[in-house]
mmCIF file of C-alpha atoms in Angstrom:
data_model
loop_
_atom_site.group_PDB
_atom_site.id
_atom_site.type_symbol
_atom_site.label_atom_id
_atom_site.label_comp_id
_atom_site.label_asym_id
_atom_site.label_seq_id
_atom_site.Cartn_x
_atom_site.Cartn_y
_atom_site.Cartn_z
ATOM 1 C CA MET A 28 40.649 81.501 -59.754
ATOM 2 C CA ALA A 29 42.158 82.281 -56.318
ATOM 3 C CA TYR A 30 40.132 83.338 -53.308
ATOM 4 C CA ASP A 31 41.325 85.454 -50.427
ATOM 5 C CA LEU A 32 40.108 83.663 -47.294
ATOM 6 C CA ARG A 33 41.605 86.124 -44.855
ATOM 7 C CA PRO A 34 39.054 87.947 -42.652
ATOM 8 C CA ALA A 35 38.147 91.421 -43.833
ATOM 9 C CA PRO A 36 40.000 94.150 -41.900
ATOM 10 C CA ARG A 37 37.937 95.992 -39.308
ATOM 11 C CA THR A 38 38.419 99.492 -38.104
ATOM 12 C CA VAL A 39 38.016 100.825 -34.587
ATOM 13 C CA THR A 40 34.625 102.200 -35.494
ATOM 14 C CA ASP A 41 33.337 98.630 -36.209
ATOM 15 C CA TRP A 42 33.815 97.585 -32.584
ATOM 16 C CA ASP A 43 30.580 97.052 -30.638
ATOM 17 C CA ASP A 44 30.506 96.013 -26.985
ATOM 18 C CA ASP A 45 26.980 94.569 -27.256
ATOM 19 C CA ARG A 46 28.074 92.375 -30.110
ATOM 20 C CA ARG A 47 31.061 91.212 -28.049
ATOM 21 C CA LYS A 48 28.806 90.221 -25.126
ATOM 22 C CA GLU A 49 26.401 88.406 -27.441
ATOM 23 C CA ARG A 50 29.285 86.473 -28.956
ATOM 24 C CA LEU A 51 30.541 85.509 -25.480
ATOM 25 C CA ARG A 52 27.110 84.242 -24.526
ATOM 26 C CA GLU A 53 26.971 82.111 -27.682
ATOM 27 C CA THR A 54 30.372 80.519 -27.201
ATOM 28 C CA ARG A 55 30.479 80.017 -23.422
ATOM 29 C CA SER A 56 30.038 76.581 -21.797
ATOM 30 C CA GLY A 57 26.326 75.783 -21.782
ATOM 31 C CA GLY A 58 25.557 78.188 -24.555
ATOM 32 C CA GLY A 59 22.311 77.330 -26.262
ATOM 33 C CA ARG A 60 21.416 75.293 -23.124
ATOM 34 C CA THR A 61 22.393 72.042 -24.936
ATOM 35 C CA PRO A 62 24.594 70.489 -22.170
ATOM 36 C CA ARG A 63 22.152 71.589 -19.496
ATOM 37 C CA ARG A 64 19.289 69.933 -21.339
ATOM 38 C CA SER A 65 21.414 66.805 -21.785
ATOM 39 C CA VAL A 66 22.067 66.622 -18.054
ATOM 40 C CA VAL A 67 18.330 66.863 -17.349
ATOM 41 C CA GLN A 68 17.566 64.168 -19.927
ATOM 42 C CA LEU A 69 20.279 61.916 -18.487
ATOM 43 C CA GLY A 70 18.860 62.404 -14.995
ATOM 44 C CA VAL A 71 15.361 61.452 -16.157
ATOM 45 C CA ALA A 72 16.745 58.350 -17.910
ATOM 46 C CA LEU A 73 18.683 57.301 -14.810
ATOM 47 C CA LEU A 74 15.576 57.776 -12.668
ATOM 48 C CA ALA A 75 13.608 55.530 -15.022
ATOM 49 C CA VAL A 76 16.350 52.881 -14.847
ATOM 50 C CA VAL A 77 16.366 53.057 -11.034
ATOM 51 C CA ILE A 78 12.567 52.628 -10.941
ATOM 52 C CA VAL A 79 12.678 49.638 -13.303
ATOM 53 C CA CYS A 80 15.550 47.991 -11.374
ATOM 54 C CA THR A 81 13.718 48.533 -8.070
ATOM 55 C CA GLN A 82 10.554 46.936 -9.453
ATOM 56 C CA TYR A 83 12.649 44.054 -10.882
ATOM 57 C CA TRP A 84 14.278 43.406 -7.509
ATOM 58 C CA VAL A 85 11.199 43.868 -5.305
ATOM 59 C CA TYR A 86 8.626 42.004 -7.388
ATOM 60 C CA ASP A 87 10.751 39.509 -9.355
ATOM 61 C CA VAL A 88 13.956 38.605 -7.509
ATOM 62 C CA ALA A 89 13.166 39.040 -3.799
ATOM 63 C CA PRO A 90 10.011 36.822 -3.620
ATOM 64 C CA GLU A 91 11.728 34.023 -5.533
ATOM 65 C CA ARG A 92 14.823 34.288 -3.349
ATOM 66 C CA ALA A 93 12.657 34.017 -0.231
ATOM 67 C CA ARG A 94 10.838 30.971 -1.656
ATOM 68 C CA LEU A 95 14.072 29.202 -2.606
ATOM 69 C CA ALA A 96 15.518 29.798 0.855
ATOM 70 C CA SER A 97 12.799 27.551 2.302
ATOM 71 C CA THR A 98 13.395 24.597 -0.071
ATOM 72 C CA HIS A 99 15.381 21.469 0.842
ATOM 73 C CA PRO A 100 16.178 18.104 -0.772
ATOM 74 C CA GLN A 101 13.811 15.199 -0.188
ATOM 75 C CA VAL A 102 13.516 11.483 -0.915
ATOM 76 C CA HIS A 103 10.112 10.270 -2.136
ATOM 77 C CA HIS A 104 8.963 6.659 -1.863
ATOM 78 C CA ILE A 105 7.544 5.576 -5.241
ATOM 79 C CA TYR A 106 7.169 1.758 -5.232
ATOM 80 C CA ASP A 107 7.683 -1.190 -2.907
ATOM 81 C CA ALA A 108 9.798 -4.113 -4.107
ATOM 82 C CA GLN A 109 8.046 -6.709 -6.216
ATOM 83 C CA ASP A 110 9.427 -9.466 -3.988
ATOM 84 C CA PRO A 111 9.150 -8.790 -0.223
ATOM 85 C CA LEU A 112 12.588 -10.386 0.163
ATOM 86 C CA ASP A 113 14.034 -7.464 -1.840
ATOM 87 C CA GLN A 114 12.631 -4.778 0.486
ATOM 88 C CA ASP A 115 16.130 -4.363 1.942
ATOM 89 C CA THR A 116 17.312 -2.899 -1.409
ATOM 90 C CA ALA A 117 16.330 0.488 -2.846
ATOM 91 C CA VAL A 118 16.817 1.952 -6.323
ATOM 92 C CA VAL A 119 17.253 5.724 -5.949
ATOM 93 C CA ASP A 120 16.484 7.772 -9.060
ATOM 94 C CA LEU A 121 18.152 11.144 -9.830
ATOM 95 C CA VAL A 122 17.237 13.378 -12.766
ATOM 96 C CA GLY A 123 19.405 15.632 -14.907
ATOM 97 C CA LEU A 124 19.893 19.239 -15.967
ATOM 98 C CA GLY A 125 16.839 21.484 -15.702
ATOM 99 C CA ASN A 126 14.812 19.012 -13.639
ATOM 100 C CA LEU A 127 13.910 19.212 -9.962
ATOM 101 C CA ASP A 128 12.087 16.038 -8.926
ATOM 102 C CA ALA A 129 12.740 12.485 -10.166
ATOM 103 C CA SER A 130 9.315 11.207 -9.072
ATOM 104 C CA ALA A 131 7.731 11.235 -12.545
ATOM 105 C CA THR A 132 10.755 9.481 -14.052
ATOM 106 C CA ALA A 133 10.800 6.832 -11.323
ATOM 107 C CA MET A 134 7.065 6.212 -11.785
ATOM 108 C CA ALA A 135 7.749 5.497 -15.466
ATOM 109 C CA LEU A 136 10.180 2.701 -14.501
ATOM 110 C CA PRO A 137 8.174 0.165 -12.446
ATOM 111 C CA SER A 138 10.541 -2.619 -13.577
ATOM 112 C CA PHE A 139 13.032 -1.332 -11.019
ATOM 113 C CA THR A 140 10.787 -3.068 -8.449
ATOM 114 C CA ARG A 141 12.386 -6.339 -9.606
ATOM 115 C CA ILE A 142 15.552 -5.062 -7.877
ATOM 116 C CA GLY A 143 14.019 -3.472 -4.782
ATOM 117 C CA GLN A 144 12.068 -0.481 -3.547
ATOM 118 C CA VAL A 145 12.038 2.577 -5.821
ATOM 119 C CA TRP A 146 12.767 6.044 -4.444
ATOM 120 C CA ALA A 147 13.093 9.436 -6.142
ATOM 121 C CA VAL A 148 15.267 12.373 -5.112
ATOM 122 C CA GLN A 149 13.901 15.908 -5.195
ATOM 123 C CA TYR A 150 16.745 18.429 -5.288
ATOM 124 C CA ASP A 151 17.052 21.550 -3.185
ATOM 125 C CA ASN A 152 15.864 24.230 -5.626
ATOM 126 C CA SER A 153 18.463 26.704 -4.391
ATOM 127 C CA GLY A 154 21.427 24.503 -5.371
ATOM 128 C CA LEU A 155 23.137 21.115 -5.157
ATOM 129 C CA ASP A 156 25.014 19.493 -2.302
ATOM 130 C CA THR A 157 25.778 15.810 -2.898
ATOM 131 C CA ALA A 158 26.875 15.267 0.714
ATOM 132 C CA VAL A 159 23.434 16.413 1.900
ATOM 133 C CA ILE A 160 21.708 14.191 -0.682
ATOM 134 C CA SER A 161 23.695 11.137 0.440
ATOM 135 C CA ARG A 162 22.878 11.941 4.057
ATOM 136 C CA ILE A 163 19.103 12.094 3.493
ATOM 137 C CA ILE A 164 19.265 8.848 1.485
ATOM 138 C CA ALA A 165 21.070 7.176 4.395
ATOM 139 C CA GLN A 166 18.512 8.541 6.878
ATOM 140 C CA HIS A 167 15.612 7.328 4.724
ATOM 141 C CA ALA A 168 17.274 3.924 4.393
ATOM 142 C CA LEU A 169 17.595 3.643 8.167
ATOM 143 C CA ARG A 170 13.898 4.420 8.614
ATOM 144 C CA GLU A 171 12.852 1.930 5.912
ATOM 145 C CA GLY A 172 15.207 -0.881 6.965
ATOM 146 C CA VAL A 173 17.181 -0.738 3.714
ATOM 147 C CA ASP A 174 20.764 -2.061 3.667
ATOM 148 C CA ARG A 175 21.636 -1.901 -0.037
ATOM 149 C CA ILE A 176 21.417 0.961 -2.498
ATOM 150 C CA VAL A 177 21.331 1.175 -6.298
ATOM 151 C CA LEU A 178 21.724 4.702 -7.683
ATOM 152 C CA ALA A 179 20.235 5.533 -11.109
ATOM 153 C CA GLY A 180 21.170 8.869 -12.688
ATOM 154 C CA HIS A 181 19.763 10.196 -15.945
ATOM 155 C CA SER A 182 22.019 12.452 -18.035
ATOM 156 C CA MET A 183 23.715 14.932 -15.682
ATOM 157 C CA GLY A 184 21.994 13.094 -12.831
ATOM 158 C CA GLY A 185 24.567 10.365 -13.403
ATOM 159 C CA ILE A 186 27.355 12.755 -12.360
ATOM 160 C CA ILE A 187 25.391 13.502 -9.195
ATOM 161 C CA ALA A 188 24.845 9.759 -8.702
ATOM 162 C CA LEU A 189 28.606 9.092 -8.851
ATOM 163 C CA GLU A 190 29.329 11.826 -6.300
ATOM 164 C CA VAL A 191 26.551 10.562 -4.018
ATOM 165 C CA ALA A 192 27.856 7.012 -4.485
ATOM 166 C CA GLU A 193 31.290 8.048 -3.233
ATOM 167 C CA HIS A 194 29.748 9.664 -0.138
ATOM 168 C CA ILE A 195 27.618 6.579 0.549
ATOM 169 C CA ALA A 196 30.595 4.242 0.141
ATOM 170 C CA GLU A 197 32.876 6.306 2.391
ATOM 171 C CA ASP A 198 30.517 7.901 4.932
ATOM 172 C CA THR A 199 27.759 5.316 5.559
ATOM 173 C CA ASP A 200 27.337 1.642 6.399
ATOM 174 C CA LEU A 201 25.098 1.066 3.382
ATOM 175 C CA GLU A 202 26.160 -1.429 0.715
ATOM 176 C CA LEU A 203 26.411 0.249 -2.686
ATOM 177 C CA LYS A 204 25.172 -2.441 -5.061
ATOM 178 C CA ALA A 205 25.269 -0.606 -8.416
ATOM 179 C CA VAL A 206 25.336 2.743 -10.203
ATOM 180 C CA ILE A 207 23.193 3.054 -13.325
ATOM 181 C CA LEU A 208 24.155 5.861 -15.715
ATOM 182 C CA ASP A 209 21.714 6.869 -18.444
ATOM 183 C CA CYS A 210 23.442 8.856 -21.240
ATOM 184 C CA THR A 211 25.685 10.506 -18.653
ATOM 185 C CA PRO A 212 28.479 12.878 -19.753
ATOM 186 C CA ILE A 213 31.582 11.709 -17.896
ATOM 187 C CA ASN A 214 33.076 15.191 -18.267
ATOM 188 C CA LEU A 215 32.461 18.442 -20.145
ATOM 189 C CA HIS A 216 34.137 17.053 -23.293
ATOM 190 C CA ALA A 217 31.349 14.490 -23.544
ATOM 191 C CA VAL A 218 28.742 17.273 -23.897
ATOM 192 C CA ARG A 219 28.134 18.186 -27.518
ATOM 193 C CA ALA A 220 29.317 21.642 -28.573
ATOM 194 C CA GLN A 221 25.904 23.290 -28.988
ATOM 195 C CA SER A 222 24.688 22.240 -25.529
ATOM 196 C CA ARG A 223 28.044 23.083 -23.980
ATOM 197 C CA ASP A 224 28.027 26.601 -25.490
ATOM 198 C CA ALA A 225 24.458 27.206 -24.263
ATOM 199 C CA GLY A 226 25.470 26.218 -20.740
ATOM 200 C CA GLU A 227 28.567 28.420 -20.769
ATOM 201 C CA ASP A 228 26.473 31.383 -21.982
ATOM 202 C CA MET A 229 24.123 30.781 -19.061
ATOM 203 C CA LEU A 230 27.033 30.858 -16.597
ATOM 204 C CA ARG A 231 28.192 34.185 -18.014
ATOM 205 C CA TRP A 232 24.689 35.658 -17.582
ATOM 206 C CA MET A 233 24.527 34.369 -14.024
ATOM 207 C CA GLY A 234 27.912 35.871 -13.288
ATOM 208 C CA TRP A 235 27.361 39.499 -14.214
ATOM 209 C CA LEU A 236 23.610 40.147 -13.989
ATOM 210 C CA PRO A 237 22.350 40.714 -10.416
ATOM 211 C CA GLY A 238 19.384 38.532 -9.535
ATOM 212 C CA ALA A 239 19.770 36.298 -12.589
ATOM 213 C CA ARG A 240 19.767 33.168 -10.400
ATOM 214 C CA GLU A 241 16.244 33.977 -9.171
ATOM 215 C CA SER A 242 14.686 36.148 -11.895
ATOM 216 C CA ARG A 243 11.547 34.731 -13.468
ATOM 217 C CA SER A 244 11.319 37.455 -16.116
ATOM 218 C CA LEU A 245 14.788 36.576 -17.412
ATOM 219 C CA ARG A 246 13.829 32.903 -17.354
ATOM 220 C CA LEU A 247 10.743 33.725 -19.441
ATOM 221 C CA LEU A 248 12.890 35.589 -21.969
ATOM 222 C CA VAL A 249 15.563 32.889 -22.215
ATOM 223 C CA GLU A 250 13.097 29.990 -22.461
ATOM 224 C CA THR A 251 11.073 31.824 -25.136
ATOM 225 C CA VAL A 252 14.169 32.594 -27.224
ATOM 226 C CA ALA A 253 15.296 28.971 -26.901
ATOM 227 C CA ARG A 254 12.069 27.948 -28.701
ATOM 228 C CA LYS A 255 12.474 30.457 -31.527
ATOM 229 C CA ASP A 256 12.453 27.705 -34.167
ATOM 230 C CA ARG A 257 8.727 27.297 -33.453
ATOM 231 C CA TYR A 258 7.682 30.897 -34.196
ATOM 232 C CA LEU A 259 10.561 32.530 -36.132
ATOM 233 C CA PHE A 260 10.926 31.612 -39.810
ATOM 234 C CA PRO A 261 13.178 32.899 -42.630
ATOM 235 C CA SER A 262 11.608 35.291 -45.100
ATOM 236 C CA SER A 263 12.889 37.238 -48.112
ATOM 237 C CA GLY A 264 16.435 38.548 -47.816
ATOM 238 C CA HIS A 265 17.662 38.806 -44.246
ATOM 239 C CA ASN A 266 14.191 39.377 -42.807
ATOM 240 C CA ARG A 267 12.432 37.018 -40.424
ATOM 241 C CA PHE A 268 8.762 36.137 -40.251
ATOM 242 C CA VAL A 269 7.232 35.931 -36.774
ATOM 243 C CA ASP A 270 4.201 33.724 -36.278
ATOM 244 C CA LEU A 271 2.441 35.746 -33.561
ATOM 245 C CA GLY A 272 -0.044 32.976 -32.819
ATOM 246 C CA GLU A 273 2.701 30.427 -32.196
ATOM 247 C CA LEU A 274 4.730 32.995 -30.230
ATOM 248 C CA THR A 275 1.740 33.539 -27.947
ATOM 249 C CA HIS A 276 1.409 29.776 -27.522
ATOM 250 C CA VAL A 277 5.127 29.465 -26.669
ATOM 251 C CA VAL A 278 4.953 32.254 -24.074
ATOM 252 C CA ASP A 279 1.873 30.652 -22.497
ATOM 253 C CA GLU A 280 3.619 27.252 -22.421
ATOM 254 C CA VAL A 281 6.753 28.687 -20.794
ATOM 255 C CA MET A 282 4.685 30.597 -18.244
ATOM 256 C CA HIS A 283 2.783 27.495 -17.099
ATOM 257 C CA LYS A 284 5.583 24.897 -17.328
ATOM 258 C CA LYS A 285 8.667 26.911 -16.373
ATOM 259 C CA ILE A 286 7.608 30.020 -14.465
ATOM 260 C CA LEU A 287 4.422 29.330 -12.502
ATOM 261 C CA SER A 288 5.053 25.639 -11.825
ATOM 262 C CA LYS A 289 6.504 24.877 -8.376
ATOM 263 C CA ASN A 290 8.101 21.671 -9.695
ATOM 264 C CA THR A 291 10.434 23.430 -12.125
ATOM 265 C CA ALA A 292 14.148 23.754 -11.460
ATOM 266 C CA SER A 293 15.178 27.308 -10.612
ATOM 267 C CA ASN A 294 17.852 29.245 -12.510
ATOM 268 C CA GLY A 295 20.166 28.747 -9.547
ATOM 269 C CA LEU A 296 19.663 24.969 -9.515
ATOM 270 C CA ILE A 297 20.280 24.763 -13.263
ATOM 271 C CA GLU A 298 23.464 26.779 -12.772
ATOM 272 C CA SER A 299 24.581 24.402 -9.996
ATOM 273 C CA GLN A 300 23.773 21.395 -12.181
ATOM 274 C CA PHE A 301 25.814 22.705 -15.108
ATOM 275 C CA ARG A 302 28.699 23.626 -12.796
ATOM 276 C CA ALA A 303 28.648 20.000 -11.639
ATOM 277 C CA ILE A 304 29.345 19.005 -15.253
ATOM 278 C CA VAL A 305 32.036 21.675 -15.713
ATOM 279 C CA ALA A 306 33.825 20.659 -12.518
ATOM 280 C CA SER A 307 32.983 16.992 -12.940
ATOM 281 C CA GLY A 308 35.108 14.684 -10.871
ATOM 282 C CA ALA A 309 33.256 11.686 -12.282
ATOM 283 C CA GLN A 310 36.461 9.948 -13.355
ATOM 284 C CA ASP A 311 37.948 10.485 -9.897
ATOM 285 C CA ASP A 312 34.728 9.136 -8.362
ATOM 286 C CA LEU A 313 34.998 6.055 -10.587
ATOM 287 C CA GLU A 314 38.581 5.465 -9.488
ATOM 288 C CA THR A 315 37.565 5.754 -5.833
ATOM 289 C CA LEU A 316 34.578 3.428 -6.234
ATOM 290 C CA THR A 317 36.579 0.760 -8.092
ATOM 291 C CA SER A 318 39.664 0.862 -5.879
ATOM 292 C CA GLY A 319 38.232 -1.137 -2.970
ATOM 293 C CA ASP A 320 37.286 -4.783 -2.576
ATOM 294 C CA ASN A 321 33.535 -4.072 -2.635
ATOM 295 C CA SER A 322 33.288 -2.262 -5.949
ATOM 296 C CA PRO A 323 29.714 -1.699 -7.158
ATOM 297 C CA ALA A 324 28.458 -2.747 -10.556
ATOM 298 C CA PHE A 325 28.109 -0.116 -13.282
ATOM 299 C CA VAL A 326 25.460 0.008 -15.993
ATOM 300 C CA PHE A 327 25.566 2.441 -18.924
ATOM 301 C CA LEU A 328 22.304 2.982 -20.808
ATOM 302 C CA ARG A 329 22.572 4.566 -24.251
ATOM 303 C CA PRO A 330 20.914 4.617 -27.692
ATOM 304 C CA THR A 331 22.103 2.011 -30.183
ATOM 305 C CA PHE A 332 23.756 4.671 -32.330
ATOM 306 C CA GLY A 333 25.634 7.581 -30.748
ATOM 307 C CA ASP A 334 24.200 10.152 -33.167
ATOM 308 C CA ALA A 335 20.733 9.496 -31.735
ATOM 309 C CA ASP A 336 21.768 11.443 -28.621
ATOM 310 C CA PRO A 337 21.932 15.142 -29.593
ATOM 311 C CA VAL A 338 23.209 16.288 -26.181
ATOM 312 C CA VAL A 339 25.903 13.836 -25.043
ATOM 313 C CA ASP A 340 28.604 11.976 -26.975
ATOM 314 C CA VAL A 341 27.712 8.592 -25.500
ATOM 315 C CA ASP A 342 30.531 6.855 -27.390
ATOM 316 C CA TYR A 343 33.045 9.063 -25.575
ATOM 317 C CA SER A 344 31.421 8.383 -22.198
ATOM 318 C CA GLN A 345 31.338 4.642 -22.876
ATOM 319 C CA ARG A 346 35.073 4.571 -23.660
ATOM 320 C CA ALA A 347 35.851 6.517 -20.472
ATOM 321 C CA LEU A 348 33.711 4.144 -18.398
ATOM 322 C CA PHE A 349 35.343 1.086 -19.931
ATOM 323 C CA GLU A 350 38.809 2.378 -19.060
ATOM 324 C CA HIS A 351 37.866 2.431 -15.366
ATOM 325 C CA THR A 352 35.376 -0.400 -14.962
ATOM 326 C CA GLY A 353 35.677 -2.687 -18.011
ATOM 327 C CA GLY A 354 37.921 -5.607 -18.862
ATOM 328 C CA PRO A 355 37.545 -9.380 -18.494
ATOM 329 C CA ASP A 356 36.826 -9.114 -14.779
ATOM 330 C CA GLY A 357 35.073 -5.788 -15.053
ATOM 331 C CA ARG A 358 31.750 -4.904 -13.565
ATOM 332 C CA LEU A 359 30.401 -2.796 -16.446
ATOM 333 C CA LEU A 360 27.281 -3.550 -18.473
ATOM 334 C CA VAL A 361 26.524 -1.435 -21.559
ATOM 335 C CA VAL A 362 22.896 -1.574 -22.694
ATOM 336 C CA ARG A 363 22.151 -0.253 -26.195
ATOM 337 C CA MET A 364 18.498 0.613 -26.656
ATOM 338 C CA PRO A 365 17.136 1.055 -30.196
ATOM 339 C CA GLY A 366 14.728 3.923 -30.674
ATOM 340 C CA THR A 367 15.787 6.005 -27.669
ATOM 341 C CA GLY A 368 17.371 9.459 -27.623
ATOM 342 C CA HIS A 369 18.969 11.394 -24.809
ATOM 343 C CA ALA A 370 17.976 10.009 -21.401
ATOM 344 C CA ASN A 371 14.261 9.878 -22.176
ATOM 345 C CA PRO A 372 12.594 7.158 -20.052
ATOM 346 C CA GLY A 373 9.506 9.349 -19.755
ATOM 347 C CA GLN A 374 9.077 9.268 -23.536
ATOM 348 C CA GLN A 375 10.210 5.661 -24.049
ATOM 349 C CA PRO A 376 9.130 3.802 -20.883
ATOM 350 C CA VAL A 377 8.549 0.485 -22.689
ATOM 351 C CA LEU A 378 12.112 0.340 -24.017
ATOM 352 C CA TYR A 379 13.630 1.333 -20.679
ATOM 353 C CA ASN A 380 11.567 -1.154 -18.680
ATOM 354 C CA ARG A 381 12.455 -3.896 -21.143
ATOM 355 C CA ALA A 382 16.158 -3.048 -20.696
ATOM 356 C CA ILE A 383 15.766 -3.307 -16.912
ATOM 357 C CA GLU A 384 13.962 -6.658 -17.108
ATOM 358 C CA ASP A 385 16.069 -8.288 -19.839
ATOM 359 C CA ALA A 386 19.531 -6.889 -19.097
ATOM 360 C CA ILE A 387 20.037 -4.954 -15.852
ATOM 361 C CA ASP A 388 18.221 -7.216 -13.388
ATOM 362 C CA PRO A 389 19.825 -10.452 -14.725
ATOM 363 C CA PHE A 390 23.266 -8.769 -14.737
ATOM 364 C CA LEU A 391 22.983 -7.679 -11.102
ATOM 365 C CA THR A 392 21.660 -11.092 -10.094
ATOM 366 C CA GLU A 393 24.559 -12.822 -11.837
ATOM 367 C CA LEU A 394 27.096 -10.518 -10.161
ATOM 368 C CA GLU A 395 25.498 -11.154 -6.790
ATOM 369 C CA LEU A 396 25.766 -14.906 -7.279
ATOM 370 C CA ARG A 397 29.349 -14.581 -8.493
ATOM 371 C CA ASP A 398 30.304 -12.403 -5.543
ATOM 372 C CA GLY A 399 28.578 -14.829 -3.191
ATOM 373 C CA ASP A 400 30.470 -17.780 -4.662
ATOM 374 C CA SER A 401 33.724 -15.831 -4.356
ATOM 375 C CA ALA A 402 33.007 -15.045 -0.719
ATOM 376 C CA VAL A 403 32.255 -18.711 -0.027
ATOM 377 C CA ALA A 404 35.425 -19.742 -1.855
ATOM 378 C CA ASP A 405 37.506 -17.200 0.072
ATOM 379 C CA ALA A 406 36.049 -18.424 3.349
ATOM 380 C CA ALA A 407 36.765 -22.033 2.411
ATOM 381 C CA ALA A 408 40.310 -21.128 1.404
ATOM 382 C CA GLY A 409 40.786 -19.397 4.745
ATOM 383 C CA ARG A 410 39.584 -22.497 6.610
ATOM 384 C CA ASP A 411 41.929 -24.666 4.555
ATOM 385 C CA ARG A 412 44.880 -22.421 5.305
ATOM 386 C CA GLY A 413 44.020 -22.469 8.985
ATOM 387 C CA ALA A 414 43.707 -26.276 9.124
ATOM 388 C CA PRO A 415 46.617 -28.135 10.761
#
């Protein structure tokens, strides 16, 4: 069956001016008040966003920014040397990503007193500057009568230690005795994929979100989500089960340990620490430190098996270190510690202190004796050459 869809013909008598005006009102821009209402709703939404952003900046970002502006790096004295004759040597401890102050780590390693005094570096919470860190170490050494320095860096702190070592070797009169690297990633390739991706995501957030370097509310959100395996569990289908009790516990833990604590690394410091890994010149630092006649010793601490470190590919780092500092006449000691994970002296102090006593201290003593014998031999050879 066919239908005639053409409009029915209208005669002149069907025309109505009132109907024409009504039709114009219905079809004009803004008819039915829909766009006008949308504009009002959009304005209200924008006002709400402005209010929230103002509160975020005034009460979250600005106070933290003001606090961070007043922070500065420091060196803390932890222990004196076990032997008073070793008071002219200091072991300076530096911690890794997400940490601010190395004091607790240094306190867990009293065996370092067999080498000399023990100091801990507290970073500037607004960011990293290795030249400034090396300068305050040199100033502290001058005050304490210290002539020789051993730098110990845990995880990413090892990258900082290598940069500081280069500054100390080139810009000060201090003798750089050794650099101890604990599960340190020599470059970004040594960081395992999951940790590397998390760090790169953080850099993206920092880049586009205003105030992200200082925001405590964003830190609370990110730290809580990072612990989701403790309160979020799979359920039927694609659903997830949330343990509200554990979620409350996680939020309370993050608030006290990461937000309210004054000893926690800020977002900005964590960003600076990860950028130090991304832009790591550790291999260049190694080349500089090993190119002179007074090359320091290098010690690499790692778990016995590489898979025990979930953050850093320690096998990769060890190979890179060996290329620059190993060999028959090399000055590299690799210490494999059973039962350890990623740079965790605070959790395994017994194993770390045993490694210092049984391996690191004897190695440095042996090198010192060897270097002393070489110096004596060189001096004797010089006298022989100068003899008539």
